[in-house]
Each structure stands twice: as C-alpha cells, then as structure tokens.
C-alpha cells in the first residue's frame, strides 16, 4: 500500500451509499441529493471539503466535467452538501478534503489579536503562507496577494494587515489558489441513478383484457379495451397493467377456482404462458392482433396512460421453448419437469426455467430479447412476476443491459417474500417494488412499516408501490367488508405512497368474497372470464377519481419520502403530514382506521415543520369535501365518519393571525 504522509484527513460515513458503493442509489429527475460525511483530521487543524459530482456519459457521449461544491460544516465533524439532478441517467459523486492551513492560521491570528498578544511572528507566518500560494493564483489574485504579503511584513500597518487577511476576500483568494495536490479524495466514486418521474409517482390499474367484452360469453379483445380507456382515464390512473397477454397453454391447464384440471371451455390462467400459437413474444389470438395491441398502446398514450405488461419467466408445457430448447428446463429421471412453485403455492400448469443450465448465456439473451421485443412495441413498464424465484445476477445483468440501450424503462418487482430478498431485487435494479402494505392494519403497524421504508437506508433504493388488493390477494381488511373498508384502504395507499395500484374492477365494485379458508377471491378472474359493467358508477369509483385528482394537484403526494406521522389521542385515527420539496404544498392527512364507527379525537399538528407560529391560527381546506376549518395551535379536533368520508386531506392555506 502506498502511503502519503501528508494525508491527514479522514472521510468517514459517507451517505447516501449502498453496500460500500456496490449499487447506485436512486432518485428521480429534479430531486436533490444531500451528501453527508464525517470529515476530520488529527489535532486542531482546520479541515475543509468539497463535494464533486458529474453526469456519466450516455451511450457513446463523453462524461461531463466534474462540478465542485463546498461542503458545509454542520458541527461535530459532520459535513454536507446537496446537488440537483437535472437529467435522467447516472451521476457520480465523491468528496475531496484537505487540511486548511490558512484557515487554521486565520483562526489563531483572530484569537491572538483578540487577546492583544504580540503578532509579529504570526504575521510573518501568514506572509509565508501567501507566498507559497502565489504560483497557483490567478493574475488579479496574484496582485492582491502581493499587496497583503507586503502589508504583513510591514510592522507599521499591523492593524490593517490583520483586518485584511481575516476578510472574506482573503479567505476566498486563498481558497481558490489552494494546493489541490494536498486535497485527498474519498476512496470511492458513488453513483446515483436518476429516473423519470413516473418511477416515483404513478397510479396503476390492473385489469384482465379478456374480461373487457361488453357481451356476456364473449372473450374480451384489445379493441374492447380501447372502450375502457376513457373509464380508466376518468378514474385518473396513468398506468394500466395487464396480466400476461400471450397464448395460454392447454396441457395441465387450470380450471375454475384453481382446479388442477380444466373443463372444456375453461380459459386457463394467463400466467401459463405458451402454446402452439407461440410464447412470450406472441399474443393470445382471442385478444386480437399485434396491430390491435399497438393501437391500444397508442390510444392509451393519447390519454396519458402507459400500458404495463407482465414479464413472467415460466412456460406452459406446450410453450415452444420446451421443444426448441429442452436444455433450459430441469428434466427429472422420469422425463418430466417439476412444475413451478412459490411455496406454499403450486403452479401445476407451468414449468420453471432452469437458470443453472449450461446454456445459460443463450437463455439469458432470449429472456432479455422478450423485454426488448415489447419495448419495440411501445411498452416501457414491466411488472415482473416472482423475480425472487429467478437468479439475482440475471436481473442485474438484464436490467443493466436494458438501461444501457433504452431510457425510462420501469420494472416493478412482484416479490412478496423475505425483506432481505425484496431489498436485494431493488438494489440490483428494480425501480418499484410491491410491499407488505396489504397486510398492515393498525396505526402502530403502519407507523412502524412506513418508518422502515422511508426513514432508513432502504429509501435510497427501494421505491414502494402500495396495493390494497391484487388478483392473488383479497386481504382480511377487505374480506366480507363493506364500502368504507375499501375507501379507507384506498385513501391510505394513495396518500402514504406516491406509487400505488388497484386490481379493478373488483375493487371499485367492492367484491369481497373469499375462497373458503384462503386470502384469495372466490371465482377468481385468474381462471375465468368476467363481463363487467365498466360504466357503472360506485362511491368507491368516485373516491378513486377524487383521490387521483388530488394526487395530481398536490406535489406533496408525489413523493413517498416526506411522510411524517403526527400524534393523535385515538388509536383508530392515524395522522401524517406531507410537504413538497419547495415547501409550498403542505398537507395533513387524518384517516379513520375503523370502518364501522365514527372516531373522533385530537391530532397534533407539526407547527414547526409547517412553519406556523405557535400563536397563529390557520385555515385548512379538506380536499376530499371542500370544507374549510380554522385551526389554532398544535392540537386540533377531528371527527371522521366511515360511511360519509373516513378521512381528511387537509391543505394548509392562509395563515390568519388572531385578531
Ligand atoms: O406467486 P405469486 O403469489 O407472487 O403470484 C404471481 O405468480 C404466479 C405464478 O405466475 C401467478 O399464479 C397464477 O398463474 C399460475 C400459472 O398459470 C397458476 O398456476 C396460479 O394458480 C395462478 O394464481 C400469480 O397470479 C402471480 O400474481
């Protein structure tokens, strides 16, 4: 190891960084990043530091030049600085630090002058420091330095010399001409991936295109989906996510209610991908043609809706890959392949691919080509089915390759598994992740979970997407429950997390019947085709529209990281505040968690955070009902009726001083 005896500064605890800089942290465009560190040296010499950052080249372009920004001393050897992420792509950042001999000298001089001590030698030391700097200074600064050197050497002008060399100008001149060879970089260059806004702010609506037909008994088509777009747009969603749209296998097809054998006419599970009509790059013939699909994608785009597809790496036994690439599957001595599982769930209608195949390179390339195929058809968002049952290196490689070729692709990880595994997927590249929100119910549970997600290192890479229901999950909170429960879960998802999604129309029509003994829907749409009255209005649907509008109009709801919980004196009322980056949009949200009873109580408004003086009264407007209230001081009263509106989304408006 090469030792440099002049290196006296330690740079420690640099944040944000993940696993010693192994993975990039994540941000979206126009977000700021605050970089902090403990920076200190031996003894009492002063140290200084700069934050360095630059935009990494895109494609064949050149890396931009390093930008430099002074770091601010925050006390206790802690330093920080921020920079704005003005582009999507990758930015690099690091820190450089040095012993600041001039600042150390200035500090000593100030103290000695204040104590009326003899300054003669001190001033000569200062002159030496300036002389040593001369060669690095710019021409105008050289002139200034020479004047100060002369002054420092002239005993008759001691008072003036002291005042001039302690001035901000002298500090700046010496700072700019500092010896950069004696500035030492932090041992790592860290990375931040900057993504488009939708990675952090999106409202997903999942539906089965095969249930889009208005006529009973007819398979839905992409053309039918076009007629549903205005309904989805009215509800305010900006992502429509389709379960797999590919040909469905016939062999081992599942029947209604997850029966392991299908009856004549049963359509099978869309996740059983592949049949003689094709595999992952083909469309289920009854949904329509590729042209119908791309037309739907364009029509949706016109309404500011993106279509997200499911990327499920598994094959029905009659998928073409099984015959064409048998080496991609793990064959047992009896000539069969063990069906896929996500224990305790059994997927008897699909075969997992074998990531340990000797032919893994071709397998990986082919899988990546599926994503590329759909990107070329206009798809930029993928919900990835069970990514945790495929190898991590594959995802890391695949997502990196896709990112190097295309901009703005979003991958949502559908992994309901152990926390460390879910986190790993996010670290290696998934842009959004499903969460345990679906199973959090009490105030205490929500506070604990949201604190884990938003106030720990996890927030640097794991972007939550909250789903009250999915085709796989009818949670206890909705099972056999009435409309208020649906509205409460909806409000929580849509206001706690800036990414959220619903499985509809099951949700807006309030379907609540579970398969006996399971947390799943009975007569699940996964195994049968439904005909919905897409134009039927419900109170839940109305609330969805209102909430999505409020989300679009209030920047405070467009990020997840700003949630701060407020005290309440009633455990059935959860309250949190959200403030946007510019601090112009300030919200207080109070939700009644009890769907059966009116709950009332006092909530403690975080006056300091909202920058409201303790004695001020202020007006709050409920964005859900339009009602305004005058509040005063910290503790204020709320009363929330589950059958009316079970929550307040209060926007802090004018401050009204008490007369
Ligand atoms: O394993 P998860 O609970 O995360 O669920 C996801 O993956 C499942 C497997 O792809 C998928 O399950 C559905 O498709 C299977 C294959 O056709 C079928 O055997 C299952 O019965 C059916 O539920 C699930 O929908 C998906 O969200």
XYZ file of C-alpha atoms and ligand atoms in Angstrom:
686
model
C 0.000 0.000 0.000
C 1.376 3.409 -0.964
C 1.388 5.743 1.998
C 1.250 9.513 1.656
C 2.432 11.196 4.830
C 0.548 14.379 4.026
C -2.820 12.686 4.063
C -4.164 13.721 7.426
C -7.893 13.894 6.852
C -10.361 11.063 7.343
C -13.610 10.939 5.358
C -15.997 8.503 7.013
C -19.685 7.501 6.998
C -20.338 8.925 3.564
C -24.038 8.836 2.817
C -26.011 8.005 0.816
C -24.391 4.820 -0.371
C -25.472 1.207 -0.536
C -23.257 -1.713 0.440
C -19.994 0.250 0.197
C -20.991 1.774 -3.123
C -21.699 -1.551 -4.821
C -25.105 -0.367 -6.063
C -26.311 3.045 -7.191
C -28.793 4.900 -5.048
C -31.986 6.039 -6.807
C -33.570 9.400 -7.393
C -35.923 10.932 -9.951
C -35.209 13.906 -12.166
C -35.163 17.286 -10.381
C -34.825 15.715 -6.966
C -31.934 16.893 -4.838
C -29.391 14.675 -3.230
C -27.842 15.568 0.089
C -24.390 14.051 0.542
C -23.050 13.905 4.087
C -19.955 12.622 5.831
C -17.862 12.814 8.953
C -14.666 14.651 7.985
C -11.907 15.283 10.485
C -8.161 15.375 10.966
C -5.718 14.886 13.820
C -5.054 17.679 16.286
C -6.731 21.061 16.000
C -6.004 21.998 12.407
C -8.992 23.080 10.397
C -10.163 20.890 7.535
C -12.274 21.712 4.521
C -14.070 19.657 1.890
C -15.832 19.823 -1.436
C -18.472 17.640 -2.973
C -17.599 16.559 -6.520
C -20.251 15.342 -8.936
C -20.698 14.775 -12.637
C -23.106 13.299 -15.127
C -21.989 9.983 -16.596
C -21.919 9.780 -20.372
C -24.929 8.367 -22.157
C -24.223 5.899 -24.955
C -21.108 6.990 -26.799
C -21.088 10.526 -25.355
C -18.417 11.840 -23.016
C -18.620 12.035 -19.222
C -19.428 15.620 -18.235
C -16.801 17.596 -16.284
C -16.664 17.229 -12.510
C -18.584 20.013 -10.761
C -17.442 21.175 -7.373
C -19.452 22.446 -4.453
C -18.211 23.491 -0.986
C -19.400 21.299 1.865
C -20.999 22.947 4.874
C -19.793 22.224 8.391
C -22.755 21.127 10.498
C -20.920 20.695 13.792
C -19.392 17.631 15.446
C -17.137 16.897 12.439
C -20.213 16.421 10.244
C -20.327 17.985 6.770
C -22.896 18.069 3.998
C -23.742 19.466 0.607
C -26.532 18.999 -1.928
C -26.757 18.934 -5.677
C -29.666 18.808 -8.100
C -30.211 16.016 -10.553
C -31.103 17.836 -13.696
C -31.125 14.909 -16.091
C -32.053 11.258 -16.177
C -29.200 8.761 -16.324
C -26.305 8.166 -13.953
C -24.499 10.797 -11.887
C -21.302 10.133 -9.955
C -20.337 11.811 -6.708
C -17.490 11.801 -4.254
C -15.794 14.043 -1.698
C -12.403 15.686 -1.525
C -10.926 17.030 1.668
C -7.761 18.720 2.917
C -6.143 20.358 5.928
C -6.750 24.074 5.587
C -3.538 25.636 6.888
C -4.617 29.176 6.040
C -7.940 28.867 7.881
C -6.090 27.341 10.840
C -3.678 30.282 10.801
C -6.539 32.809 10.477
C -8.246 31.253 13.476
C -5.084 31.505 15.609
C -4.477 35.070 14.488
C -8.025 36.101 15.392
C -7.677 34.689 18.897
C -4.234 36.214 19.491
C -5.349 39.613 18.195
C -8.399 39.490 20.476
C -6.095 38.722 23.424
C -3.751 41.607 22.477
C -0.783 39.274 22.089
C 2.356 40.019 20.084
C 1.512 39.248 16.426
C 4.869 39.863 14.740
C 5.807 36.245 14.073
C 2.210 35.285 13.321
C 2.020 37.847 10.549
C 5.278 36.611 9.028
C 3.888 33.077 9.011
C 0.839 34.420 7.175
C 3.103 36.111 4.642
C 4.878 32.795 4.071
C 1.574 31.006 3.506
C 0.593 33.593 0.940
C 3.983 33.457 -0.794
C 3.664 29.719 -1.104
C 0.239 30.200 -2.733
C 1.348 32.831 -5.260
C 2.294 30.448 -8.039
C -1.212 28.931 -8.119
C -3.191 32.167 -8.017
C -4.838 33.869 -10.993
C -3.296 37.128 -12.240
C -5.667 39.525 -10.397
C -5.387 37.428 -7.232
C -1.586 37.405 -7.508
C -1.648 41.195 -7.341
C -3.846 41.112 -4.257
C -1.665 38.508 -2.574
C 1.453 40.563 -3.154
C -0.194 43.587 -1.511
C -1.157 41.515 1.521
C 2.330 39.986 1.777
C 3.848 43.448 1.818
C 1.329 44.541 4.437
C 2.032 41.528 6.644
C 5.739 42.251 6.546
C 5.299 45.893 7.432
C 5.069 46.287 11.213
C 3.629 49.793 10.892
C 0.358 48.557 9.373
C -0.282 45.678 11.715
C -3.918 46.579 12.439
C -4.807 46.965 8.774
C -2.941 43.780 7.888
C -4.917 41.792 10.463
C -8.226 43.145 9.257
C -7.422 42.496 5.582
C -6.090 38.956 5.939
C -9.091 37.985 8.056
C -11.512 39.364 5.446
C -13.812 37.199 3.299
C -11.867 38.332 0.232
C -8.583 36.985 1.577
C -10.310 33.739 2.584
C -11.752 33.346 -0.925
C -8.485 34.173 -2.734
C -6.538 31.656 -0.635
C -9.329 29.039 -1.035
C -9.289 29.323 -4.798
C -5.497 29.013 -5.006
C -5.247 26.131 -2.543
C -2.819 23.302 -3.277
C -5.000 20.693 -4.930
C -2.228 18.129 -4.694
C -2.791 18.167 -0.966
C -6.538 17.519 -1.319
C -7.405 13.861 -0.890
C -10.385 12.107 -2.406
C -12.743 9.753 -0.633
C -11.834 6.169 -1.526
C -14.902 5.629 -3.710
C -16.828 7.280 -6.500
C -20.512 6.666 -5.749
C -23.390 6.522 -8.194
C -26.963 7.733 -8.331
C -29.422 6.527 -10.948
C -31.796 9.278 -11.948
C -35.097 8.097 -13.359
C -38.172 9.659 -14.869
C -40.851 10.985 -12.548
C -43.153 8.014 -13.054
C -40.691 5.766 -11.229
C -41.746 7.590 -8.058
C -45.230 8.861 -8.879
C -47.670 6.537 -10.576
C -51.207 5.197 -10.174
C -51.687 1.678 -11.533
C -54.901 -0.009 -12.583
C -54.762 -3.734 -13.245
C -57.387 -5.475 -15.285
C -57.740 -8.604 -17.379
C -58.161 -7.632 -21.037
C -60.039 -10.869 -21.668
C -62.778 -9.522 -19.356
C -63.154 -6.336 -21.390
C -66.018 -7.513 -23.572
C -69.389 -5.858 -23.013
C -71.170 -9.038 -24.163
C -71.631 -11.987 -21.888
C -69.880 -15.089 -23.092
C -67.538 -13.319 -25.497
C -63.768 -13.173 -24.919
C -62.595 -9.582 -24.468
C -60.251 -8.073 -27.038
C -57.787 -5.188 -27.252
C -60.424 -3.346 -29.273
C -62.809 -3.712 -26.306
C -60.050 -2.359 -24.064
C -59.998 0.820 -26.138
C -63.563 1.461 -24.973
C -62.474 1.062 -21.372
C -59.661 3.599 -21.638
C -61.969 6.610 -21.029
C -63.246 4.963 -17.816
C -59.703 4.381 -16.571
C -58.749 7.908 -17.570
C -61.794 9.320 -15.720
C -60.616 7.485 -12.609
C -57.266 9.223 -13.076
C -54.894 6.258 -13.430
C -51.760 6.663 -15.514
C -50.636 3.027 -15.806
C -52.774 0.112 -16.947
C -51.187 -3.190 -16.089
C -52.276 -6.301 -17.976
C -51.656 -9.825 -16.698
C -49.864 -11.839 -19.425
C -51.411 -11.392 -22.871
C -49.769 -14.418 -24.513
C -51.194 -17.721 -25.756
C -52.245 -19.892 -22.799
C -51.090 -23.488 -22.528
C -53.570 -26.331 -22.917
C -51.692 -29.158 -21.307
C -52.158 -29.123 -17.488
C -54.374 -26.053 -17.875
C -56.035 -24.967 -14.650
C -59.790 -24.875 -14.233
C -62.110 -22.574 -12.321
C -61.118 -21.774 -8.749
C -57.580 -23.059 -9.261
C -58.715 -26.605 -10.084
C -55.754 -28.621 -11.309
C -57.808 -29.888 -14.238
C -59.646 -27.651 -16.650
C -63.059 -28.417 -18.052
C -63.938 -27.965 -21.715
C -64.024 -24.230 -22.433
C -62.108 -23.101 -19.337
C -59.762 -20.320 -20.451
C -56.861 -21.176 -18.096
C -54.556 -18.883 -16.172
C -52.891 -16.170 -18.304
C -49.644 -16.804 -16.409
C -49.486 -20.278 -18.032
C -47.630 -18.782 -20.961
C -47.121 -20.543 -24.277
C -48.993 -22.836 -26.643
C -48.754 -23.875 -30.244
C -49.701 -20.300 -31.220
C -46.481 -19.008 -29.673
C -44.777 -17.960 -26.475
C -43.713 -14.764 -24.753
C -43.497 -12.748 -27.972
C -46.926 -13.779 -29.220
C -50.416 -12.541 -28.413
C -53.268 -14.752 -27.300
C -55.264 -14.991 -30.544
C -58.610 -14.227 -28.903
C -57.313 -10.865 -27.658
C -56.624 -9.672 -31.198
C -53.632 -8.983 -33.385
C -50.305 -7.246 -32.756
C -51.708 -4.249 -34.672
C -54.695 -4.137 -32.301
C -52.292 -4.187 -29.401
C -50.031 -1.403 -30.655
C -53.093 0.658 -31.499
C -54.336 0.247 -27.933
C -50.928 1.316 -26.629
C -51.088 4.482 -28.778
C -54.689 5.276 -27.803
C -53.726 4.908 -24.149
C -50.726 7.205 -24.634
C -53.047 9.848 -26.061
C -54.824 9.770 -22.698
C -51.541 9.892 -20.747
C -51.843 6.261 -19.809
C -48.998 3.793 -20.251
C -49.682 0.099 -20.684
C -47.533 -2.127 -18.457
C -47.017 -5.769 -19.342
C -46.313 -8.748 -17.158
C -42.918 -10.392 -17.539
C -43.383 -13.894 -16.148
C -40.452 -16.211 -16.793
C -42.108 -19.608 -16.914
C -43.576 -21.812 -19.586
C -46.687 -23.861 -20.011
C -45.709 -27.416 -21.038
C -46.709 -26.642 -24.633
C -44.650 -23.435 -24.862
C -42.406 -23.602 -27.978
C -39.272 -23.217 -25.796
C -39.900 -26.616 -24.208
C -39.407 -28.386 -27.553
C -36.911 -25.958 -29.057
C -34.668 -25.541 -26.009
C -35.203 -28.544 -23.733
C -31.826 -27.751 -22.124
C -33.435 -24.697 -20.465
C -35.528 -26.956 -18.214
C -34.528 -29.329 -15.467
C -35.622 -32.801 -16.540
C -36.136 -35.479 -13.923
C -35.209 -39.122 -14.479
C -38.855 -39.914 -15.306
C -38.741 -37.479 -18.245
C -40.887 -34.806 -16.588
C -40.115 -31.340 -15.291
C -41.126 -30.362 -11.748
C -43.841 -27.701 -12.017
C -43.177 -24.176 -10.727
C -43.832 -23.194 -7.132
C -43.761 -20.194 -4.856
C -44.183 -22.159 -1.650
C -46.762 -22.876 -0.411
C -48.370 -22.039 -3.773
C -48.191 -24.657 -6.510
C -48.286 -23.715 -10.160
C -49.012 -27.093 -11.713
C -49.665 -25.560 -15.141
C -46.180 -24.088 -15.647
C -42.552 -25.174 -15.796
C -39.823 -23.002 -14.309
C -36.776 -22.337 -16.446
C -33.507 -23.654 -15.101
C -31.154 -20.750 -14.501
C -28.360 -23.217 -13.804
C -28.476 -24.644 -17.313
C -25.102 -24.940 -19.050
C -26.732 -22.959 -21.837
C -27.452 -20.034 -19.522
C -25.969 -17.413 -21.816
C -28.429 -18.203 -24.610
C -31.258 -18.432 -22.110
C -30.443 -15.005 -20.656
C -30.140 -13.444 -24.123
C -33.500 -14.887 -25.143
C -35.202 -13.637 -21.974
C -33.746 -10.167 -22.463
C -34.935 -10.227 -26.052
C -38.513 -10.672 -24.774
C -38.267 -7.381 -22.898
C -36.703 -5.714 -25.928
C -39.411 -7.112 -28.186
C -42.153 -5.425 -26.149
C -40.186 -2.212 -25.713
C -40.067 -2.010 -29.508
C -43.872 -2.345 -29.457
C -44.126 0.726 -27.224
C -44.067 -0.819 -23.745
C -41.921 0.966 -21.155
C -43.215 -0.550 -17.932
C -42.996 -4.183 -16.833
C -44.465 -5.837 -13.789
C -42.115 -8.750 -13.176
C -43.744 -11.880 -11.829
C -41.960 -13.579 -8.919
C -38.478 -12.180 -9.694
C -37.193 -13.684 -6.448
C -37.509 -17.198 -7.882
C -35.005 -16.340 -10.626
C -31.303 -15.664 -10.078
C -30.211 -12.198 -8.963
C -27.262 -11.969 -11.424
C -29.706 -12.443 -14.286
C -31.805 -9.448 -13.202
C -28.764 -7.307 -12.512
C -27.424 -8.048 -15.968
C -30.751 -7.830 -17.795
C -31.826 -4.519 -16.251
C -28.370 -3.003 -16.776
C -28.379 -4.071 -20.436
C -31.868 -2.656 -20.964
C -30.927 0.613 -19.255
C -27.859 0.979 -21.431
C -29.970 0.702 -24.565
C -33.287 2.339 -23.648
C -34.330 5.264 -21.471
C -37.118 5.315 -18.941
C -37.933 1.629 -18.617
C -39.591 0.804 -15.298
C -39.544 -2.648 -13.703
C -41.899 -3.366 -10.806
C -40.796 -6.340 -8.696
C -43.695 -8.582 -7.708
C -41.866 -10.359 -4.929
C -43.799 -10.980 -1.740
C -41.038 -12.693 0.156
C -38.378 -12.135 2.823
C -37.369 -8.486 3.341
C -33.684 -9.009 2.511
C -34.605 -10.676 -0.792
C -37.047 -7.898 -1.704
C -34.369 -5.332 -0.876
C -31.756 -7.145 -2.972
C -34.011 -7.014 -6.027
C -34.414 -3.274 -5.572
C -30.669 -2.816 -5.124
C -29.849 -4.674 -8.313
C -32.121 -2.541 -10.414
C -35.886 -2.909 -9.930
C -37.385 0.571 -9.973
C -40.504 -0.139 -7.924
C -41.468 -2.921 -5.539
C -44.629 -4.385 -4.075
C -44.741 -4.160 -0.283
C -46.357 -5.559 2.874
C -48.817 -2.623 2.935
C -51.581 -5.086 2.032
C -51.170 -6.758 5.436
C -50.618 -3.735 7.671
C -53.745 -2.737 9.550
C -53.230 -0.928 12.838
C -51.874 2.533 13.430
C -48.828 1.060 15.149
C -48.169 -1.330 12.244
C -48.411 1.445 9.653
C -46.109 3.781 11.546
C -43.515 1.050 12.064
C -43.621 -0.102 8.447
C -43.622 3.332 6.846
C -40.775 4.371 9.130
C -38.753 1.360 7.956
C -39.451 2.203 4.326
C -38.929 5.935 4.443
C -36.554 6.755 7.298
C -33.861 4.119 6.921
C -31.250 3.438 4.241
C -33.881 1.381 2.373
C -35.358 4.607 0.988
C -32.232 5.129 -1.084
C -33.094 2.234 -3.388
C -36.487 0.675 -2.604
C -39.465 2.509 -4.096
C -42.666 1.129 -2.595
C -45.835 0.585 -4.594
C -48.868 0.096 -2.309
C -51.645 -2.253 -3.445
C -54.800 -2.723 -1.354
C -55.657 -5.842 -3.419
C -54.305 -7.947 -6.298
C -55.823 -10.882 -8.190
C -53.855 -13.100 -5.779
C -54.795 -11.307 -2.587
C -58.130 -10.459 -1.032
C -56.748 -9.312 2.315
C -58.578 -9.711 5.633
C -59.053 -5.936 5.642
C -61.383 -6.276 2.617
C -62.781 -9.799 3.015
C -66.551 -9.596 3.578
C -66.130 -5.883 4.205
C -68.320 -3.032 3.027
C -67.568 0.104 1.060
C -65.953 2.096 3.958
C -63.180 -0.507 4.270
C -62.381 -0.199 0.570
C -62.328 3.588 0.763
C -60.101 3.569 3.843
C -57.569 1.227 2.204
C -57.687 3.301 -0.963
C -57.010 6.568 0.858
C -54.151 5.039 2.828
C -52.480 3.581 -0.275
C -52.936 6.699 -2.400
C -51.706 9.181 0.205
C -48.995 7.254 2.051
C -47.173 6.069 -1.070
C -46.703 8.065 -4.253
C -46.831 4.782 -6.226
C -49.982 2.783 -5.707
C -52.201 0.409 -7.616
C -55.527 -1.401 -7.584
C -56.823 -4.565 -9.107
C -60.090 -3.480 -10.656
C -62.949 -3.556 -11.379
C -63.114 -5.988 -8.484
C -62.004 -3.130 -6.234
C -64.339 -0.374 -7.335
C -67.288 -2.765 -7.356
C -66.377 -3.824 -3.820
C -66.068 -7.592 -4.418
C -65.309 -9.118 -1.059
C -65.995 -12.865 -1.112
C -63.018 -15.072 -0.335
C -62.340 -18.631 -1.337
C -63.106 -20.509 1.897
C -60.059 -20.598 4.161
C -57.901 -18.557 1.771
C -56.903 -14.938 1.394
C -57.962 -15.166 -2.259
C -61.031 -14.233 -4.257
C -63.581 -16.957 -4.845
C -64.346 -17.468 -8.563
C -61.070 -15.723 -9.235
C -60.744 -13.879 -12.512
C -57.374 -15.607 -12.870
C -59.237 -18.727 -14.032
C -62.372 -17.381 -15.666
C -63.591 -14.594 -17.886
C -65.843 -11.913 -16.440
C -68.099 -9.382 -18.072
C -68.156 -6.157 -16.125
C -70.459 -3.208 -16.400
C -67.487 -0.902 -16.886
C -69.641 2.213 -16.902
C -71.403 1.543 -13.590
C -70.614 4.224 -11.044
C -69.940 3.401 -7.448
C -68.949 5.505 -4.477
C -65.580 3.734 -4.440
C -65.053 4.666 -8.077
C -65.942 8.273 -7.314
C -63.417 8.314 -4.463
C -60.745 6.876 -6.764
C -61.266 9.764 -9.208
C -61.181 12.334 -6.423
C -58.018 10.891 -4.920
C -56.173 10.633 -8.211
C -57.091 14.242 -8.974
C -55.865 15.359 -5.546
C -52.623 13.437 -6.093
C -52.057 15.186 -9.422
C -52.785 18.626 -7.982
C -50.659 18.293 -4.844
C -46.915 17.889 -5.188
C -46.749 16.767 -1.552
C -48.415 13.488 -2.610
C -45.972 12.898 -5.447
C -43.246 11.525 -3.237
C -43.253 8.877 -0.529
C -40.214 10.074 1.400
C -41.819 13.135 3.015
C -44.275 11.347 5.311
C -44.089 12.361 8.984
C -46.509 10.873 11.475
C -48.372 13.114 13.902
C -49.515 12.188 17.390
C -53.200 11.503 17.888
C -55.032 10.658 21.095
C -57.117 7.940 19.430
C -55.511 4.742 18.127
C -58.177 4.415 15.448
C -57.080 7.684 13.874
C -53.803 7.790 12.002
C -52.454 11.191 11.040
C -49.468 12.247 8.932
C -48.153 15.356 7.267
C -46.635 15.684 3.813
C -44.776 18.701 2.423
C -43.347 19.072 -1.069
C -39.690 19.905 -1.830
C -40.460 23.601 -2.458
C -42.421 23.771 0.821
C -45.381 25.364 -0.922
C -47.767 22.422 -0.697
C -48.443 21.313 2.863
C -50.919 18.600 3.771
C -52.173 16.974 6.936
C -53.948 13.681 6.397
C -56.069 12.048 9.087
C -57.721 8.682 8.426
C -60.241 6.753 10.497
C -58.976 3.153 10.519
C -62.265 1.862 11.930
C -64.717 1.125 9.086
C -67.608 0.539 11.485
C -67.677 3.505 13.851
C -67.259 7.229 13.833
C -63.988 8.077 15.504
C -63.017 11.426 16.910
C -60.018 12.795 18.688
C -57.222 15.324 18.735
C -54.332 15.396 16.308
C -51.070 17.211 16.942
C -50.128 19.469 14.046
C -46.341 19.698 13.459
C -46.289 23.503 13.591
C -42.509 23.787 13.367
C -42.348 21.622 10.254
C -45.208 23.576 8.675
C -43.519 26.863 9.688
C -46.574 28.082 11.573
C -46.060 30.181 14.695
C -47.487 28.652 17.835
C -49.907 31.529 18.411
C -51.165 31.755 14.806
C -54.494 30.442 13.668
C -54.534 28.982 10.177
C -57.033 27.845 7.629
C -57.101 24.235 6.460
C -59.140 23.039 3.497
C -60.330 19.463 3.218
C -59.542 18.445 -0.357
C -61.939 15.497 -0.100
C -65.030 17.536 0.779
C -64.094 21.154 0.039
C -64.886 22.172 3.651
C -62.574 24.715 5.317
C -61.757 24.971 9.002
C -59.838 27.458 11.099
C -57.327 25.650 13.271
C -55.190 27.040 16.015
C -52.150 25.894 17.950
C -50.881 22.336 17.944
C -53.754 20.095 18.969
C -56.919 20.163 16.835
C -60.088 18.142 16.841
C -61.227 15.792 14.072
C -64.319 13.636 13.734
C -64.364 11.075 10.930
C -67.439 9.164 9.811
C -66.669 5.958 7.905
C -69.898 5.986 5.919
C -69.532 9.638 4.922
C -65.850 10.416 4.326
C -63.492 8.469 6.584
C -60.578 10.894 6.199
C -59.436 14.480 5.938
C -56.813 15.523 3.417
C -56.218 18.990 4.784
C -54.291 21.541 2.812
C -52.755 24.298 4.896
C -53.982 27.507 3.364
C -53.725 31.091 4.557
C -52.396 31.925 7.952
C -54.928 34.035 9.805
C -53.493 35.925 12.748
C -55.712 36.045 15.808
C -57.402 39.447 15.998
O -46.526 -16.320 -6.746
P -47.320 -15.070 -6.540
O -48.326 -15.199 -5.458
O -46.430 -13.888 -6.362
O -48.203 -14.801 -7.855
C -47.763 -14.448 -9.154
O -47.160 -15.507 -9.845
C -47.986 -16.681 -10.043
C -47.222 -17.607 -10.959
O -47.002 -16.954 -12.158
C -49.349 -16.359 -10.639
O -50.162 -17.501 -10.424
C -51.216 -17.703 -11.354
O -50.655 -18.335 -12.505
C -50.144 -19.648 -12.290
C -49.587 -20.105 -13.619
O -50.595 -20.124 -14.544
C -51.243 -20.525 -11.760
O -50.757 -21.823 -11.513
C -51.779 -19.958 -10.446
O -52.829 -20.738 -9.951
C -52.268 -18.546 -10.710
O -52.658 -17.961 -9.478
C -49.968 -15.174 -9.902
O -51.178 -14.795 -10.476
C -48.978 -14.039 -9.948
O -49.506 -12.866 -9.423
